[in-house]
Coordinates of C-alpha atoms in Angstrom, one line a residue:
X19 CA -40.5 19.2 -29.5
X20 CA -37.3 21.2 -31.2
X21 CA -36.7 22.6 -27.8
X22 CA -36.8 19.0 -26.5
X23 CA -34.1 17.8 -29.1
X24 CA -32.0 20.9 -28.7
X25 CA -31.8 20.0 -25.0
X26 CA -31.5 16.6 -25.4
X27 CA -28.4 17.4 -27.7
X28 CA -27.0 19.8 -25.0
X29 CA -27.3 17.0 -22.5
X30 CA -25.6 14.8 -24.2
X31 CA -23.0 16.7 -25.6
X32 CA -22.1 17.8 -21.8
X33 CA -22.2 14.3 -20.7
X34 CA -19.3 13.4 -23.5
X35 CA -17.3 16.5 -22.6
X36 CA -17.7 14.7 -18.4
X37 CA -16.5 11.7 -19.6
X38 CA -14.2 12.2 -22.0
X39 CA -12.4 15.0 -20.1
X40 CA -12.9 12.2 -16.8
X41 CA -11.1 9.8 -19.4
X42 CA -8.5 12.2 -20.3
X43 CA -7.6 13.0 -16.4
X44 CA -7.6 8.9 -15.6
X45 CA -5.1 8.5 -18.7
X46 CA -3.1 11.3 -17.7
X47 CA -2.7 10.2 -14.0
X48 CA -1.8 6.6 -14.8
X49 CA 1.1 8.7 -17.4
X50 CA 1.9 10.0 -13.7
X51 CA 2.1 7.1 -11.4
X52 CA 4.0 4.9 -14.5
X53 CA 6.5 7.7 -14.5
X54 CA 6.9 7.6 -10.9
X55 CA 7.5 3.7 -11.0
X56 CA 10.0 3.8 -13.6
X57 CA 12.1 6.7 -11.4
X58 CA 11.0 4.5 -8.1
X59 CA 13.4 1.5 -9.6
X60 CA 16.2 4.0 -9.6
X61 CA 15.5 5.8 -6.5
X62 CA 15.2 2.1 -5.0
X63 CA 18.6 0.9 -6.4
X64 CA 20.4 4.0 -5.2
X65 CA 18.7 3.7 -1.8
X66 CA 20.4 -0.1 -1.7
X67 CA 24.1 1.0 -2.8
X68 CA 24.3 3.5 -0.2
X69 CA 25.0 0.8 2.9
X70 CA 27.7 -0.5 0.0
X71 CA 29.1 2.8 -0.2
X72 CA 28.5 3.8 3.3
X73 CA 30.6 0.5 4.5
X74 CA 33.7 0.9 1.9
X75 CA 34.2 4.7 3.0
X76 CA 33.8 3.9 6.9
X77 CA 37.0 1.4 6.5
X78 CA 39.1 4.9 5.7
X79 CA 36.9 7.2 7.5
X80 CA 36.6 6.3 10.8
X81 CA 36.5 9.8 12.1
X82 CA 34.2 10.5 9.8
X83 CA 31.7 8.2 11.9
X84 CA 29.0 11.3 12.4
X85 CA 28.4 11.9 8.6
X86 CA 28.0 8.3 7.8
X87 CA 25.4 7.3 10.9
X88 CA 23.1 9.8 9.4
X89 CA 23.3 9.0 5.8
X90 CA 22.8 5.2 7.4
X91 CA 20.1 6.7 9.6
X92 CA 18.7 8.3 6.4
X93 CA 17.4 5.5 4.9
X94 CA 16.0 3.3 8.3
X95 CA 12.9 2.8 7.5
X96 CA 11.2 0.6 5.0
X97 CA 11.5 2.0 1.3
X98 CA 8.7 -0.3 0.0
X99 CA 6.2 0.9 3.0
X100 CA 6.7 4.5 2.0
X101 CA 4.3 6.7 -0.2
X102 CA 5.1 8.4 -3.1
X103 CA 5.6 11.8 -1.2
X104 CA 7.9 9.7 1.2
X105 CA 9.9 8.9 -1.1
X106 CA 10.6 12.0 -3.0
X107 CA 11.5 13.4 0.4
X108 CA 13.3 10.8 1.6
X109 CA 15.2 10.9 -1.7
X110 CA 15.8 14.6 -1.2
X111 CA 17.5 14.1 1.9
X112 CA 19.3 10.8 0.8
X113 CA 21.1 13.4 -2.0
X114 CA 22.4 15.4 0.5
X115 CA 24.0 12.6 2.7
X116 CA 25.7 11.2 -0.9
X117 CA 27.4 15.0 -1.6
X118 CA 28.8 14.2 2.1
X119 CA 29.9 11.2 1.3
X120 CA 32.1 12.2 -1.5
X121 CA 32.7 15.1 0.0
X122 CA 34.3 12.9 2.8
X123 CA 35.8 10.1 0.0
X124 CA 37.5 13.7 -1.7
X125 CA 39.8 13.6 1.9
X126 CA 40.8 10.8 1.5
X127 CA 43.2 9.5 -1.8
X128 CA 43.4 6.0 -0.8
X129 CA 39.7 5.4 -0.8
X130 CA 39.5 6.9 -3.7
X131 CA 42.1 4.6 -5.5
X132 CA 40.1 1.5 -3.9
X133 CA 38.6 -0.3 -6.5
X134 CA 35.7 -1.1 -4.6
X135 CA 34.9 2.6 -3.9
X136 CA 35.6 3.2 -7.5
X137 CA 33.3 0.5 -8.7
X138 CA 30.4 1.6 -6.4
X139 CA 31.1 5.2 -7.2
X140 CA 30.7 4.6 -10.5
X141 CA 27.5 2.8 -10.3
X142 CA 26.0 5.8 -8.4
X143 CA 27.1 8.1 -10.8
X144 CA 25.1 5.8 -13.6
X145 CA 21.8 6.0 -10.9
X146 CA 22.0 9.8 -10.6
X147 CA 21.7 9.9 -14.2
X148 CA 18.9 7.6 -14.7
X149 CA 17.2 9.6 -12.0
X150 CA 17.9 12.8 -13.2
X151 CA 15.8 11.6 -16.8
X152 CA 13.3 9.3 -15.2
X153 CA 12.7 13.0 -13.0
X154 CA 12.4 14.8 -15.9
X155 CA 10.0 12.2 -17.5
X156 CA 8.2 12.4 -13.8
X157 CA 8.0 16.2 -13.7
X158 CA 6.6 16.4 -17.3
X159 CA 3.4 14.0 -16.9
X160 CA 3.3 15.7 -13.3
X161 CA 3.0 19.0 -14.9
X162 CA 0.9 17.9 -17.9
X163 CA -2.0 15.9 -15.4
X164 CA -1.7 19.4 -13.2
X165 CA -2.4 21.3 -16.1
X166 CA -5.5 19.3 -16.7
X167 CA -6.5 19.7 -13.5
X168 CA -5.8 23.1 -12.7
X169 CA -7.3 24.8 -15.9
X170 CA -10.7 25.7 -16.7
X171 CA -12.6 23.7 -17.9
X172 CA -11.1 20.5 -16.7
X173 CA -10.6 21.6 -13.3
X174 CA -14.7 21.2 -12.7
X175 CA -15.0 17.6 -13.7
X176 CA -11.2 17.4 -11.9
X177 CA -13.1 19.0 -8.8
X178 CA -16.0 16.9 -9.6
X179 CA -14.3 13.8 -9.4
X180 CA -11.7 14.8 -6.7
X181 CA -8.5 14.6 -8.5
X182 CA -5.4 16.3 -7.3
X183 CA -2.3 17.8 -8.5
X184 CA 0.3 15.5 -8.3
X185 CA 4.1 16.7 -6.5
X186 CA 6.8 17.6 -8.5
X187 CA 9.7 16.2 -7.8
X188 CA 11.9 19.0 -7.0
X189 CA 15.5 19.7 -6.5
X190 CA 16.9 20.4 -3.1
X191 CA 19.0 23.7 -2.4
X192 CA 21.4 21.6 -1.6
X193 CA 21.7 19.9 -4.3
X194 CA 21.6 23.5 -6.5
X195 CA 24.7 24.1 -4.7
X196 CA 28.1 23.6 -7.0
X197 CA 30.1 20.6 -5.8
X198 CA 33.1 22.4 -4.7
X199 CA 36.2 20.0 -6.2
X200 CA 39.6 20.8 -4.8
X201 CA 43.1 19.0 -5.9

């Protein structure tokens, strides 16, 4: 009979470890996917200045036409439509076509006076920084939910239950690169 209740105690104390740990990964993947959705708006509204941008530099550049198709060609397909990997990739490679863009605006002193160039510059420079701290609130619940699955015990009833790590959001080499600023 005490054997009984000593198992029965066991049971159940395993059983509230599963679902509280279960619980814990649920709450800490929603922490992921909110974060994702608050650096998705800015991703979003940078991906809809660049044809702004792109346009107001092409009226100066007009040589200039091969580095501005591909930052156009960059972002051709549907940004709603892609998943969250998409878009961190897409975004990756949407960061190198803006340091060519300014790298092309930087040759060009009237553009750079233009107050529409300006305005839009300006703009971009307040998205980068949004995205820069909705990436660090991104990276921080990704690396908190990996945790949780990656580490013993967790990563059974994360294995159990098939959760996976979630992507960091990562900067480009690229983009580790100093921005070379010449006068």
């Amino acid at each position: 009979m005490v054997v009984g209740i000593i198992i029965g105690v066991i049971v159940v104390l395993i059983l509230l470890y599963v679902v509280s740990t279960y619980n814990g990964l649920v709450g800490s993947r929603n922490t992921v996917k909110e974060a994702f959705s608050t650096m998705d708006v800015y991703l979003k509204k940078r991906w809809d200045l660049i044809p702004n941008l792109v346009e107001t530099v092409k009226g100066y550049a007009k040589h200039e036409q091969e580095t501005l198709n591909q930052v156009t060609s960059m972002r051709s397909g549907s940004y709603d439509k892609m998943s969250m990997n998409e878009k961190i990739e897409a975004n990756k490679e949407l960061s190198k076509g803006i340091a060519s863009i300014m790298a092309v605006a930087e040759n060009y002193p009237d553009l750079k006076a233009n107050s529409n160039f300006m305005q839009l510059s300006a703009e971009l420079t307040n998205v980068e920084e949004d995205i820069a701290n909705s990436r660090k609130y991104y990276n921080g619940s990704a690396r908190a939910f990996n945790n949780k699955v990656e580490m013993f015990p967790s990563n059974l009833v994360a294995g159990m239950f098939h959760f996976k790590a979630a992507d960091m959001f990562e900067v480009s080499e690229e983009e580790r690169k100093n921005v070379k600023v010449e006068f």
